[in-house]
PDB file of C-alpha atoms in Angstrom:
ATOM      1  CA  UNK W  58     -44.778  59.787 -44.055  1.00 95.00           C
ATOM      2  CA  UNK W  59     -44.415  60.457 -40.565  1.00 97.00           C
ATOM      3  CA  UNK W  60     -42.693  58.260 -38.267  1.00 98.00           C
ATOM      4  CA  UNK W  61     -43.543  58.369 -34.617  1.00 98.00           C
ATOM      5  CA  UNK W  62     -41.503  56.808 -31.838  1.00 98.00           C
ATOM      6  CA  UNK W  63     -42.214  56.060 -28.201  1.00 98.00           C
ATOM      7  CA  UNK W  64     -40.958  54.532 -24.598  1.00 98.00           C
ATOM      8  CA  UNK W  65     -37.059  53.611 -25.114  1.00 97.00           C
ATOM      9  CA  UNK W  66     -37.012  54.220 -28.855  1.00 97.00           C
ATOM     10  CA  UNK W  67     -38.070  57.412 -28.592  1.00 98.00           C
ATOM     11  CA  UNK W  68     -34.977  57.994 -26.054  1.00 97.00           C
ATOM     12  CA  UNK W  69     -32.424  56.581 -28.024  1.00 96.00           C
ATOM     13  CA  UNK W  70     -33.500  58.581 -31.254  1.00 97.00           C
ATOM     14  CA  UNK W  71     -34.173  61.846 -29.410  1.00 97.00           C
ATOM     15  CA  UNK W  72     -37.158  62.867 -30.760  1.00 97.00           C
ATOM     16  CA  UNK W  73     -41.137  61.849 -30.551  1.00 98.00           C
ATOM     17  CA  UNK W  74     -42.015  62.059 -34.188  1.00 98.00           C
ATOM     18  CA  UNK W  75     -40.309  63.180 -37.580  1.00 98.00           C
ATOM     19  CA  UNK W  76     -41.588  63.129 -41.624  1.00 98.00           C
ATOM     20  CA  UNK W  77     -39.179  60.941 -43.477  1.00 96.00           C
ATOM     21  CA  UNK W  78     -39.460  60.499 -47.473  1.00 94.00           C
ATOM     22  CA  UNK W  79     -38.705  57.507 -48.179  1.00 94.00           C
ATOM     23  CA  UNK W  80     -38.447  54.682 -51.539  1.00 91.00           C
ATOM     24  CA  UNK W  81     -38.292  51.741 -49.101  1.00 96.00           C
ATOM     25  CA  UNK W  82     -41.262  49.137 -49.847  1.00 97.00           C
ATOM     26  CA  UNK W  83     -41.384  47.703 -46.182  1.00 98.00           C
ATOM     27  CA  UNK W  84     -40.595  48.767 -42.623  1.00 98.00           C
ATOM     28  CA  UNK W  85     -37.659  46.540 -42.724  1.00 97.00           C
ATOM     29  CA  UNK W  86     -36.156  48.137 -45.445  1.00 97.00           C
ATOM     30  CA  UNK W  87     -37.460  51.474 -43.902  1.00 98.00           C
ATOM     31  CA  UNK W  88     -35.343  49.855 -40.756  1.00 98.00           C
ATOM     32  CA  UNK W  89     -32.066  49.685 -42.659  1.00 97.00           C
ATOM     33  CA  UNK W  90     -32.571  53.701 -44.009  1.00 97.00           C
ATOM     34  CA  UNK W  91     -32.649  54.914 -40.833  1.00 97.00           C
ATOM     35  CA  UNK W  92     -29.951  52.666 -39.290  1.00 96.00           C
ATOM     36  CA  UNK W  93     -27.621  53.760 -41.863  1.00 96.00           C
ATOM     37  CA  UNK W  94     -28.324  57.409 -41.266  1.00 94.00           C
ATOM     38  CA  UNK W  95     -26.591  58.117 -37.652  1.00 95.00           C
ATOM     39  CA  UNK W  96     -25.467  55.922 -34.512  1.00 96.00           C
ATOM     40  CA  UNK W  97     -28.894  56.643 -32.424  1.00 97.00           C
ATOM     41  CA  UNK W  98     -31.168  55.293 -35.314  1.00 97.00           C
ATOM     42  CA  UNK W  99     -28.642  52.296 -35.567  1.00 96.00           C
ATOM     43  CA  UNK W 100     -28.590  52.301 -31.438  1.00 95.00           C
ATOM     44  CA  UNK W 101     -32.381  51.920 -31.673  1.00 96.00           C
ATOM     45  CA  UNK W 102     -32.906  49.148 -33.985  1.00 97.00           C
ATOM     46  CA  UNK W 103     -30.056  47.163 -32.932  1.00 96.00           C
ATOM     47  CA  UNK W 104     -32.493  44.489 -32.353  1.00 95.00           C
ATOM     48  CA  UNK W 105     -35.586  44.800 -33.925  1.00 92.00           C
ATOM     49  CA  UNK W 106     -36.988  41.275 -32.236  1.00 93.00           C
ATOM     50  CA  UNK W 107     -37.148  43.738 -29.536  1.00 93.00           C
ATOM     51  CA  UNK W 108     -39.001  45.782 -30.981  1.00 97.00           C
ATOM     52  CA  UNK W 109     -42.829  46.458 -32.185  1.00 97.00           C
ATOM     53  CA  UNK W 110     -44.614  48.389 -35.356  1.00 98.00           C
ATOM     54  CA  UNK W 111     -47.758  49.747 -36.117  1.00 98.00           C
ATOM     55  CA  UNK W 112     -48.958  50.706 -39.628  1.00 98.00           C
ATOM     56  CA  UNK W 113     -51.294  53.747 -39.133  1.00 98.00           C
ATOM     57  CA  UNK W 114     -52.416  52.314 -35.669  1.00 97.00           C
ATOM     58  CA  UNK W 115     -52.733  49.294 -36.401  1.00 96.00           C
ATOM     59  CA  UNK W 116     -50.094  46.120 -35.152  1.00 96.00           C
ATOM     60  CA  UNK W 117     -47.661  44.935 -38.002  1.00 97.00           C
ATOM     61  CA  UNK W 118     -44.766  43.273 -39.029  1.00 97.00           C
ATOM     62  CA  UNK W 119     -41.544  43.970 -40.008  1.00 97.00           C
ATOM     63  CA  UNK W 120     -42.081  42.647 -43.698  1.00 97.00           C
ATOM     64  CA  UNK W 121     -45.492  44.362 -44.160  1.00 98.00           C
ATOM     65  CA  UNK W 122     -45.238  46.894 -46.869  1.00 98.00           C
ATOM     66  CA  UNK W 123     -45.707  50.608 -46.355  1.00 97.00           C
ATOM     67  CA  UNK W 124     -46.923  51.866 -49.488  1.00 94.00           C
ATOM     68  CA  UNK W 125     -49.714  54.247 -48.481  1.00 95.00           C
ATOM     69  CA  UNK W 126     -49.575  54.022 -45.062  1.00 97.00           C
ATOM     70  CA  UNK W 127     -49.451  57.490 -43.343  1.00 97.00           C
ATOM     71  CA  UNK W 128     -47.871  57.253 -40.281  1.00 98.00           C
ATOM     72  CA  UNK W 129     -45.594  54.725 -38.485  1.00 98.00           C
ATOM     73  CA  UNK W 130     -44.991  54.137 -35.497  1.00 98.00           C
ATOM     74  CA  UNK W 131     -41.787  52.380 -33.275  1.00 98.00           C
ATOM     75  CA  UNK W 132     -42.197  50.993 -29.520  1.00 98.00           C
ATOM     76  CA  UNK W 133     -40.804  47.874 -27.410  1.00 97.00           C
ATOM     77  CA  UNK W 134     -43.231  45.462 -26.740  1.00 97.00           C
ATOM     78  CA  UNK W 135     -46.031  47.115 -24.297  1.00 97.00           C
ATOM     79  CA  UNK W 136     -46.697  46.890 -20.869  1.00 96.00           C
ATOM     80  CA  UNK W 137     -50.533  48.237 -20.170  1.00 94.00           C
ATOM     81  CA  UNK W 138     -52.320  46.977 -17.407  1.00 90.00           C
TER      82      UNK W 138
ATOM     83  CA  UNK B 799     -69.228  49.766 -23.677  1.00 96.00           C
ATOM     84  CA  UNK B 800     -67.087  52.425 -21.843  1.00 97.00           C
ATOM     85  CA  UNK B 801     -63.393  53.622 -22.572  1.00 98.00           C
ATOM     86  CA  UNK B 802     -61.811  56.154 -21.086  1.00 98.00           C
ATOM     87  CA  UNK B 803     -58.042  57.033 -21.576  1.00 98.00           C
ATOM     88  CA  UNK B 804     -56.724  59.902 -19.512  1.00 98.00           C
ATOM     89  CA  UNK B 805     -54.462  61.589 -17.109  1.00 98.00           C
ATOM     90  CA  UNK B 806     -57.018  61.657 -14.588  1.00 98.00           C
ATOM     91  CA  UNK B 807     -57.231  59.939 -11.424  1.00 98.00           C
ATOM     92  CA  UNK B 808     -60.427  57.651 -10.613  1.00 98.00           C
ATOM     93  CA  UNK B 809     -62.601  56.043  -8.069  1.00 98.00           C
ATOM     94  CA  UNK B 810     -63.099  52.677  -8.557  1.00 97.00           C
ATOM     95  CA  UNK B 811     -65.737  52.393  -6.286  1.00 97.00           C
ATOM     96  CA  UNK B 812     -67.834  54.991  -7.972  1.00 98.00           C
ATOM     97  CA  UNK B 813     -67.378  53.671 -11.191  1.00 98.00           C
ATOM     98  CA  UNK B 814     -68.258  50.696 -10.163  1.00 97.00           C
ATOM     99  CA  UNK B 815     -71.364  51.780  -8.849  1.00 96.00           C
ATOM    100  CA  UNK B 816     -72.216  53.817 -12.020  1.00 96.00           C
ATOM    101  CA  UNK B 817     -71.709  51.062 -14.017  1.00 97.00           C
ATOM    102  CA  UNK B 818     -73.927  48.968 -12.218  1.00 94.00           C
ATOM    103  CA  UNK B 819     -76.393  51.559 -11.902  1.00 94.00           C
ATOM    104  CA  UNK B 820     -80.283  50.984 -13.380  1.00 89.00           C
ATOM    105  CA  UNK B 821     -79.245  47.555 -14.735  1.00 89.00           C
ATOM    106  CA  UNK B 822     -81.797  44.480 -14.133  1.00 90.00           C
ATOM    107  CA  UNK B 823     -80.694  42.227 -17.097  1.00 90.00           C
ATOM    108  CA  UNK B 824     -77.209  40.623 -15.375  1.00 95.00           C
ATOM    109  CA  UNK B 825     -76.505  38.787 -12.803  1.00 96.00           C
ATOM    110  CA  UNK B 826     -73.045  39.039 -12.325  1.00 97.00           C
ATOM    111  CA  UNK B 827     -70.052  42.252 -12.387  1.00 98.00           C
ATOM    112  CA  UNK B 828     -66.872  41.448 -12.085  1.00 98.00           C
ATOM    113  CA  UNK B 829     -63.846  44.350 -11.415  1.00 98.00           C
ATOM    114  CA  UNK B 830     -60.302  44.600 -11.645  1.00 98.00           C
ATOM    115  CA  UNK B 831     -58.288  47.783 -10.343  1.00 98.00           C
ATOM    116  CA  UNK B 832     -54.535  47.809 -10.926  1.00 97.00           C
ATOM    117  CA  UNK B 833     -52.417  49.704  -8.538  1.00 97.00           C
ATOM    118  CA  UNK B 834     -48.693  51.530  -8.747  1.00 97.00           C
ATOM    119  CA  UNK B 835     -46.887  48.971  -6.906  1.00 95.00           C
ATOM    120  CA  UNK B 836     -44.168  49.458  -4.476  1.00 93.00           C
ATOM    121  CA  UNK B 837     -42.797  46.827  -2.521  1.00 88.00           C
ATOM    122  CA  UNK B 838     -39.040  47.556  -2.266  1.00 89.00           C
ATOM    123  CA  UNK B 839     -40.189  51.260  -0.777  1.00 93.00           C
ATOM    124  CA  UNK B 840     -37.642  52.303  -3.345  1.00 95.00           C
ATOM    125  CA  UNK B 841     -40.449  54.024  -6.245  1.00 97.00           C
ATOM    126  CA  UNK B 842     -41.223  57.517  -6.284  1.00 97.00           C
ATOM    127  CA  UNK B 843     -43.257  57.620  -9.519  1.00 97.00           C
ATOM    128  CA  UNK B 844     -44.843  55.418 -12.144  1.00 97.00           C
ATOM    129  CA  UNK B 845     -44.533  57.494 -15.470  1.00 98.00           C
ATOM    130  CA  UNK B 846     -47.069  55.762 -18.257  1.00 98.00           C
ATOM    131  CA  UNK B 847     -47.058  56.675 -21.484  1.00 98.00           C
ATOM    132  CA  UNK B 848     -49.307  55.823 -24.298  1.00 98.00           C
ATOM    133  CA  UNK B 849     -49.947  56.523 -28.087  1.00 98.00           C
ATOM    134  CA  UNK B 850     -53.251  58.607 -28.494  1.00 97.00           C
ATOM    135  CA  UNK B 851     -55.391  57.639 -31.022  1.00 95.00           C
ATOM    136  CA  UNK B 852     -53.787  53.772 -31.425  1.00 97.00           C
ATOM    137  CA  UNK B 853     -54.560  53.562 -27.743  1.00 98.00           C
ATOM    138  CA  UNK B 854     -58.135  53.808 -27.957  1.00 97.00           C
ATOM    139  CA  UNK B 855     -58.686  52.459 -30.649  1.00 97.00           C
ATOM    140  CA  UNK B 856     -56.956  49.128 -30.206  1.00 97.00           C
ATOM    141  CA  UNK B 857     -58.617  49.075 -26.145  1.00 98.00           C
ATOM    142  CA  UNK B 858     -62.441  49.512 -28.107  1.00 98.00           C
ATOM    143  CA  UNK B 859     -61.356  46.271 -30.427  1.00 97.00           C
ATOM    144  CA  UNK B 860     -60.093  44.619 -27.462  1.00 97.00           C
ATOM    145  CA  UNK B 861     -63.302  44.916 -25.619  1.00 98.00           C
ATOM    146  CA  UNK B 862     -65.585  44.763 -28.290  1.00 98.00           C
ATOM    147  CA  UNK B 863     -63.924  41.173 -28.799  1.00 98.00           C
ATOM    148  CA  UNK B 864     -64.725  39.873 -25.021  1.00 98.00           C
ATOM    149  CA  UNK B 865     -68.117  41.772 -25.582  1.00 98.00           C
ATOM    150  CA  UNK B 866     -68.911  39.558 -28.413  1.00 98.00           C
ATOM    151  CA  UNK B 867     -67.059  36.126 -26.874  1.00 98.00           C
ATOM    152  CA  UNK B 868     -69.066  36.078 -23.428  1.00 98.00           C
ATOM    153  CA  UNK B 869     -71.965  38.081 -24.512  1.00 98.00           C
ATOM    154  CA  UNK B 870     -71.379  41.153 -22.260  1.00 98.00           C
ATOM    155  CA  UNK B 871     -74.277  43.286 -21.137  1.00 97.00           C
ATOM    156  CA  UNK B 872     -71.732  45.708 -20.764  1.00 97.00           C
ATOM    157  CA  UNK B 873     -67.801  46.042 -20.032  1.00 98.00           C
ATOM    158  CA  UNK B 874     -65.803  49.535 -18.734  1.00 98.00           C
ATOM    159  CA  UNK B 875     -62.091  49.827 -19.295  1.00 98.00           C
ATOM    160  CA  UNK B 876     -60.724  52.961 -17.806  1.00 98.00           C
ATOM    161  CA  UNK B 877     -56.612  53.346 -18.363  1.00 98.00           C
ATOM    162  CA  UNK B 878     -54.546  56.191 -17.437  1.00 98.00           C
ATOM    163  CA  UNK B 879     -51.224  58.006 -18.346  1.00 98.00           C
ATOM    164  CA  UNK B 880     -48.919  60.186 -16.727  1.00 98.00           C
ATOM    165  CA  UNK B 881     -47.080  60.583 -13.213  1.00 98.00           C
ATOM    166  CA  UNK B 882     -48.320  58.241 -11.297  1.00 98.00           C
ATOM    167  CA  UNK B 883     -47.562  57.347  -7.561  1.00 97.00           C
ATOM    168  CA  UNK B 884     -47.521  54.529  -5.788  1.00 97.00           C
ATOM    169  CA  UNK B 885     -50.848  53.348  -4.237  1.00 97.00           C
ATOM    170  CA  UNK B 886     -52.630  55.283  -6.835  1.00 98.00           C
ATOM    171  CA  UNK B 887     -55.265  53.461  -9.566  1.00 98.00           C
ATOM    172  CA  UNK B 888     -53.711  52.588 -12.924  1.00 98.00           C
ATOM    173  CA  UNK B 889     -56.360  51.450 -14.357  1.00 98.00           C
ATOM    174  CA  UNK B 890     -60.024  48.895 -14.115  1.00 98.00           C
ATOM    175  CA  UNK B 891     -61.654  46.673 -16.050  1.00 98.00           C
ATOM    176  CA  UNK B 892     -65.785  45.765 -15.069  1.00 98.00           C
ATOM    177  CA  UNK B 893     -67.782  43.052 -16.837  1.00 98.00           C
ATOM    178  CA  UNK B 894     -71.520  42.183 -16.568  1.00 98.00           C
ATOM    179  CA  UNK B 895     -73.189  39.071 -17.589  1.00 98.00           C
ATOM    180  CA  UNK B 896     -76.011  37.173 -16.837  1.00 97.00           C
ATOM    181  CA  UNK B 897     -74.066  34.786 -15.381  1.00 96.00           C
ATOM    182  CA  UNK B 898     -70.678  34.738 -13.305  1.00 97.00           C
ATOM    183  CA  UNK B 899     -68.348  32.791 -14.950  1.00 98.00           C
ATOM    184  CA  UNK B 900     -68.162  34.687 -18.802  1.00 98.00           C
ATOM    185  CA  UNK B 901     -67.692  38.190 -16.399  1.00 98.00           C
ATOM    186  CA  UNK B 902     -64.811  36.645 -14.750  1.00 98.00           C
ATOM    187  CA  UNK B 903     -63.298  35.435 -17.739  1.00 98.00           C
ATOM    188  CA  UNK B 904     -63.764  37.990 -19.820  1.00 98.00           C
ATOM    189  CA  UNK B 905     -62.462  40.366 -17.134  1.00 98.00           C
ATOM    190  CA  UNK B 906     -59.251  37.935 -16.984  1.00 97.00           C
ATOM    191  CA  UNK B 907     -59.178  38.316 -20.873  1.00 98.00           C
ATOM    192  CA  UNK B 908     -58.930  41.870 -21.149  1.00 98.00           C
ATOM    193  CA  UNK B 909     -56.733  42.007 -18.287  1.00 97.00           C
ATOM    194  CA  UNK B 910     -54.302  39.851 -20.912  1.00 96.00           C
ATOM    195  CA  UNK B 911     -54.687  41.679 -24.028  1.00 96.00           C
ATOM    196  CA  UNK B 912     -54.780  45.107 -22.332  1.00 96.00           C
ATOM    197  CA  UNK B 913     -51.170  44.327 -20.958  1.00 95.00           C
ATOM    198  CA  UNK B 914     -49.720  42.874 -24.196  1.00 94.00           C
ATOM    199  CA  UNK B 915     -51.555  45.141 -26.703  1.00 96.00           C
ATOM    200  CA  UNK B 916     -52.552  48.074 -25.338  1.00 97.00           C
ATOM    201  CA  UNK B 917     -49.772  51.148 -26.129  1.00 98.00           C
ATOM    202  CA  UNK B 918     -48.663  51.875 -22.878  1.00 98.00           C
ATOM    203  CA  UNK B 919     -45.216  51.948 -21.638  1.00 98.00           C
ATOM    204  CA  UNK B 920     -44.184  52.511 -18.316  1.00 97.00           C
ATOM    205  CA  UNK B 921     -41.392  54.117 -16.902  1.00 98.00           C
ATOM    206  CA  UNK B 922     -39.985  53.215 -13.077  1.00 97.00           C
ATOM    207  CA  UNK B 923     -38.596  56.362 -11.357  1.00 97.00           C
ATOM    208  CA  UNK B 924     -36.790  54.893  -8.527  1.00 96.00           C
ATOM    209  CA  UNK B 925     -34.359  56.529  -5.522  1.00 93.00           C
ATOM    210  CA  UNK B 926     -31.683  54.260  -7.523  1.00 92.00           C
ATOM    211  CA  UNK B 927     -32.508  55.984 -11.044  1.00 95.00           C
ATOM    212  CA  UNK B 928     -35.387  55.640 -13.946  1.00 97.00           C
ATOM    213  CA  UNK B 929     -35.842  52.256 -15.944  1.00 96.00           C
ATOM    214  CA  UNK B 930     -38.415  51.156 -18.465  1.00 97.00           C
ATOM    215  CA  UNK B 931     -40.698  48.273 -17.557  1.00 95.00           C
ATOM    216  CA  UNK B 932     -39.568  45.197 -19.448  1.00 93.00           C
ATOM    217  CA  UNK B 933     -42.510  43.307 -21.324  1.00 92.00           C
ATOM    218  CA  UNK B 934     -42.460  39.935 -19.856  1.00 91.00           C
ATOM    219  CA  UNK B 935     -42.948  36.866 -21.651  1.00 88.00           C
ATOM    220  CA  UNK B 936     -45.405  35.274 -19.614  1.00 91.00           C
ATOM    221  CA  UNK B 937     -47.592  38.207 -20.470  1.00 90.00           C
ATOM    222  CA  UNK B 938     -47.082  37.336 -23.695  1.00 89.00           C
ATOM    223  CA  UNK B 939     -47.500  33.945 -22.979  1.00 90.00           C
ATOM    224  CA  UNK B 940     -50.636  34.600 -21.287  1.00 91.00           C
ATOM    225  CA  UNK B 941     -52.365  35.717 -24.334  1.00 92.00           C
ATOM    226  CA  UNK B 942     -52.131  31.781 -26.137  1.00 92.00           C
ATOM    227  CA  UNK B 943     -54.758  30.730 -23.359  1.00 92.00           C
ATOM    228  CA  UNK B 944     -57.415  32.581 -25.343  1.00 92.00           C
TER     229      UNK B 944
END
């Protein structure tokens, strides 16, 4: 699947977007494969009450599961307006 | 409805005016235009950035929402990315009704969710250094009104 990042998350990790395969069932556990890989993931989702998801574009939680979604995506809360 | 999402500066007052062009079914438009602020003189650029695709898409459900709530005629929401600098137009919001009081609300409505749920991030380059704009929670806050 392809993970996309943006704002401050996208900082910390480095890059904008990256395909990850993955056995993890929801984005939380998806959340703990990443941390575990290197410091910036684990730098990025220190806190992930600071943090938002969206399940191919669509606002989610951190328990939803991710089987069949195509793309997610990692931001802090937003600020439009 | 109208949504526009681009890098591309505006004129409010033009937009306005095309917006209320040719209508004779409303009584009431109601505007919003939000501005780069700088009131510590210490900004040199607003940098916005968004997530294309998920940005229109979730601005079209917002609006289709107060367009159904208040019974729009119409509404406009035009929201842009980029380098920005102060004094220039971030974005607008127009409503028409029949009536004045569901434009102004709905207006104030999608002035809520558009800050809170809209995927846009912005990004303070100041004289001191750059900073990301926290999300505060009265924004969030804001939203329970509805």
């Amino acid at each position: 699947m392809n993970i996309v990042y943006f704002a401050w998350v996208r900082e910390r990790i480095g890059i904008p977007q990256e395909q990850v395969e993955t056995n993890a069932q929801t984005v939380q556990e998806l959340v703990e494969e990443l941390k575990a890989r290197e410091e910036r993931y684990a730098a990025a989702f220190a806190d992930i009450s600071a943090l938002r998801v969206a399940l191919d574009q669509e606002l989610a939680e951190f328990d939803a599961p991710i089987a069949g979604v195509s793309e997610i995506a990692f931001f802090p809360p937003m600020t439009g307006g | 409805m109208t949504v526009r999402v681009q890098s591309d500066t505006f004129d409010a007052g033009v937009e306005l005016n095309a917006f209320a062009q040719g209508r004779r079914d409303i009584g009431a438009i109601v505007s919003f235009t939000g501005v780069v602020r700088d009131t510590d003189n210490t900004l040199q650029e607003m940098l916005i950035e968004h997530y294309p695709g998920m940005t229109e898409r979730a601005i079209k459900e917002i609006v289709k929402t107060a367009i159904e709530r208040w019974n729009l005629a119409d509404a406009l929401v035009i929201h842009r990315f980029g380098a920005l600098k102060p004094g220039a137009p971030i974005m607008m919001v127009a409503t028409a009704s029949a009536h004045r009081a569901a434009a102004f609300e709905a207006a104030d409505f999608l002035m809520d969710y558009l800050k809170s749920r809209a995927p846009f991030w912005k990004k303070e380059i100041t004289k001191d250094g750059a900073h990301w704009v926290d999300a505060k929670e009265q924004d969030e806050d804001a939203l329970k009104r509805w």
